[in-house]
C-alpha positions as a Markdown table, in Angstrom:
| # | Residue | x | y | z |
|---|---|---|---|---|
| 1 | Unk | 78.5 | 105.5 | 172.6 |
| 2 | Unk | 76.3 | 103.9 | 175.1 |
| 3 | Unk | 74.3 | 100.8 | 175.8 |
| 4 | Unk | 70.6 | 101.5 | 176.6 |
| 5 | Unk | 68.2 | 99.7 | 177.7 |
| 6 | Unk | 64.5 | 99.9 | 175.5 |
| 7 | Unk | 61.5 | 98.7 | 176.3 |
| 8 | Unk | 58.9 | 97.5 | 173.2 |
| 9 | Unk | 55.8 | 96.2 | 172.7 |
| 10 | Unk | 55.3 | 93.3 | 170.2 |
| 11 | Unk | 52.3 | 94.2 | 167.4 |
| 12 | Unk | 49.8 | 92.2 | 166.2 |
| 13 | Unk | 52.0 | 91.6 | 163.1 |
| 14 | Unk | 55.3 | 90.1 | 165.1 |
| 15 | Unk | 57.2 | 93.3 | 164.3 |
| 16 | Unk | 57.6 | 95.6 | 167.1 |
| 17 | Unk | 57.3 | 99.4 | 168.4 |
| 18 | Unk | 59.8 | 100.6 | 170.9 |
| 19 | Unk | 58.9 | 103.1 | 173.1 |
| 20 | Unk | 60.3 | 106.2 | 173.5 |
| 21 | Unk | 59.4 | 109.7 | 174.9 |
| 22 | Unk | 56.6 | 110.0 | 177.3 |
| 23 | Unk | 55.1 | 106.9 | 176.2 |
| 24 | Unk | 57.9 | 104.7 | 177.4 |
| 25 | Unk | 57.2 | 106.1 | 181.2 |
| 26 | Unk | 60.9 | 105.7 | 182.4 |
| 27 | Unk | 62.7 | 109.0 | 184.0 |
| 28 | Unk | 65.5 | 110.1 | 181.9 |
| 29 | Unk | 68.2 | 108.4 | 182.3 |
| 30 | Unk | 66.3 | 105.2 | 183.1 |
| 31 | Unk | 67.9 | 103.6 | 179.5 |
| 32 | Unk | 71.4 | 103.3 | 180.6 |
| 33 | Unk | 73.0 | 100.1 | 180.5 |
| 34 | Unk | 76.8 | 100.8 | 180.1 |
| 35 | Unk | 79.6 | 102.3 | 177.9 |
| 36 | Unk | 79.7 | 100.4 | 174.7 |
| 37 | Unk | 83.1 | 98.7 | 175.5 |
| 38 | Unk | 80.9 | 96.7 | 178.5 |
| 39 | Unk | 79.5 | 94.9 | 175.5 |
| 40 | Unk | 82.6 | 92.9 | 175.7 |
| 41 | Unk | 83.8 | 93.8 | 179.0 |
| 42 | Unk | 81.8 | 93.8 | 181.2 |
| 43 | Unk | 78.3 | 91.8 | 180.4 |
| 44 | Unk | 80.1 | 90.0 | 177.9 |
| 45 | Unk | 83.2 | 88.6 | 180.1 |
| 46 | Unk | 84.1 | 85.3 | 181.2 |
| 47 | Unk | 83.4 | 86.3 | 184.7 |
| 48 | Unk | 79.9 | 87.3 | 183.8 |
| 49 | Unk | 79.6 | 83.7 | 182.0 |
| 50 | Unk | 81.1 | 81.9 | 184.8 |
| 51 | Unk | 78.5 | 82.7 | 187.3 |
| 52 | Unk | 75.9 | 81.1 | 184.5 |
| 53 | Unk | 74.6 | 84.6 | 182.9 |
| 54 | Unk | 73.1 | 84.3 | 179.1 |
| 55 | Unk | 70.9 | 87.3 | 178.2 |
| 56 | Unk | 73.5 | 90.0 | 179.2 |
| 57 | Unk | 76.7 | 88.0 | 177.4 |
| 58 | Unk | 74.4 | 87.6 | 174.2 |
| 59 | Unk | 75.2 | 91.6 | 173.4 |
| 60 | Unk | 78.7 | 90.7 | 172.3 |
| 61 | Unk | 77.4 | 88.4 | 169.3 |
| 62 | Unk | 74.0 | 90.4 | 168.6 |
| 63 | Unk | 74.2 | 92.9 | 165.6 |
| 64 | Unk | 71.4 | 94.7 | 167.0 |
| 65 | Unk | 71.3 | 93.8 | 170.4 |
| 66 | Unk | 69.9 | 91.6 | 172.6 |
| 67 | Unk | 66.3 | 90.7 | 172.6 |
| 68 | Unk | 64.1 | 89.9 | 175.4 |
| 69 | Unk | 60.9 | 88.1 | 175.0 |
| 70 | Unk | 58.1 | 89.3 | 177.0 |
| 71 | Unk | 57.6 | 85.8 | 178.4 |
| 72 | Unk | 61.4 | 85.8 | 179.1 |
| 73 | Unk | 61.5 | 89.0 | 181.4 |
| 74 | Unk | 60.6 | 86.7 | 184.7 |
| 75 | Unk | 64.3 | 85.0 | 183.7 |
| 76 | Unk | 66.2 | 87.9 | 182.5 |
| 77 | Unk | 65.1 | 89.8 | 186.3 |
| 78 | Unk | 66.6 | 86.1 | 187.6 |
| 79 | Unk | 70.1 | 86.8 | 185.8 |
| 80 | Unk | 70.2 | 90.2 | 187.2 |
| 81 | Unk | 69.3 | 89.4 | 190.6 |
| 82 | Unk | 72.1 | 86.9 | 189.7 |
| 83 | Unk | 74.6 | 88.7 | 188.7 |
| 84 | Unk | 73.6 | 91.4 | 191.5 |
| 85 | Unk | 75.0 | 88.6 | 193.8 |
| 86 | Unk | 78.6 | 87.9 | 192.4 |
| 87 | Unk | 79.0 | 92.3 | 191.6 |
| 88 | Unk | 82.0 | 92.1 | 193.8 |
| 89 | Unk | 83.6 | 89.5 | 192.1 |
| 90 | Unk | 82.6 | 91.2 | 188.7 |
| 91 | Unk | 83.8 | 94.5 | 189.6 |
| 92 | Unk | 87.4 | 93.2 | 190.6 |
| 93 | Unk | 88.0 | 90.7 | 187.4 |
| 94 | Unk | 86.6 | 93.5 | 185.0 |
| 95 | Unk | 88.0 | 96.7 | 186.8 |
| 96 | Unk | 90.5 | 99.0 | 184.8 |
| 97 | Unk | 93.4 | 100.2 | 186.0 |
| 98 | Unk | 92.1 | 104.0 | 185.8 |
| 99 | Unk | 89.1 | 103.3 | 188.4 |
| 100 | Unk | 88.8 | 101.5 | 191.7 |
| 101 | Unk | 87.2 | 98.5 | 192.0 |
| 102 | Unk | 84.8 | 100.2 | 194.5 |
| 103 | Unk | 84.2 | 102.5 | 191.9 |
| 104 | Unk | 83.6 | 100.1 | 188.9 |
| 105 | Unk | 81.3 | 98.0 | 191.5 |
| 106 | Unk | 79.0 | 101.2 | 192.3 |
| 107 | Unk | 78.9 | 102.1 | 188.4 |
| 108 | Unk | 78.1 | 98.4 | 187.3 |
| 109 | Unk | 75.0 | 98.2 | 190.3 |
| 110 | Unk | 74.1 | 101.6 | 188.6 |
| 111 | Unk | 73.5 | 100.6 | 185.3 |
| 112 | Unk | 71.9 | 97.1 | 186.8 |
| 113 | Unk | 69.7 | 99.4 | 188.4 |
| 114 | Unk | 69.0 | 101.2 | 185.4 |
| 115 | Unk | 68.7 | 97.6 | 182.8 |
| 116 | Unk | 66.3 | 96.2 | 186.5 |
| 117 | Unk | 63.9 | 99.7 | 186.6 |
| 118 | Unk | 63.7 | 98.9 | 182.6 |
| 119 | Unk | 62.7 | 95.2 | 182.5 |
| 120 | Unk | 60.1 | 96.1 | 185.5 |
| 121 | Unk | 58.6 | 98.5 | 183.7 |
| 122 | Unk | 58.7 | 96.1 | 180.5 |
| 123 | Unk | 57.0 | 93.6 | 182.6 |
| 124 | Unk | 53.9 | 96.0 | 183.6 |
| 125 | Unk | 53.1 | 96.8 | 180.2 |
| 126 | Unk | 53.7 | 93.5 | 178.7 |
| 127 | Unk | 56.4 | 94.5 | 176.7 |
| 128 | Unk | 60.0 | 93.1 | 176.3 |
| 129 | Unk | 63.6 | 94.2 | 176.5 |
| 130 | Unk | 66.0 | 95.6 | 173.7 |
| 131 | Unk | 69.6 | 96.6 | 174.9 |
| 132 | Unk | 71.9 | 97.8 | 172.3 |
């Protein structure tokens, strides 16, 4: 499994419609946020918290995943510019001993890239964030 990275509009009613196919507007591939053990990992370590992150480390207690308000898209970019800043440090205290840390850094900035290119796009349209 895989963490993605949705982006939904809020309706008139509170519920909301995540968008998918060509109405999302993303390239494929665009939705990737992770394996699902980064949950816990990765954006849910003690490194991660350390450095003051709180959108990405609520995925470890969220049963469906963490939810980004609209209005809190200006912050969440913040965290990831944030965390963006410390991905050294990240890669090396949440590396595995079957990759390098250069390696682990590269594929962490990838899916930032990816969760980034989402919550920009989410931004545009008014929408928020869903990763799960």
């Amino acid at each position: 499994m895989s963490l993605t990275s949705e982006v939904f509009l809020v309706r008139e009613d509170g519920g909301i419609d995540i968008l998918v196919g060509e109405k999302d507007g993303r390239p494929d591939g665009m939705d990737l946020a992770g394996p699902e053990a980064w949950r816990t990992t990765v954006w849910g370590s003690p490194s991660i918290r350390r450095i003051g992150a709180r959108f990405l480390p609520a995925l470890v207690s969220a049963d469906n995943g963490d939810v980004v308000a609209p209005d809190e898209i200006p912050a969440f970019l913040e965290e990831l510019a944030l965390v963006r800043g410390h991905l050294t440090d990240l890669a090396r205290e949440t590396c595995t001993p079957d990759r390098t840390v250069e390696y682990h850094s590269v594929h962490i900035a990838g899916r930032l890239d990816c969760i980034e290119a989402s919550a920009r796009h989410a931004q545009r349209i008014g929408g928020g964030l869903l990763i799960w």
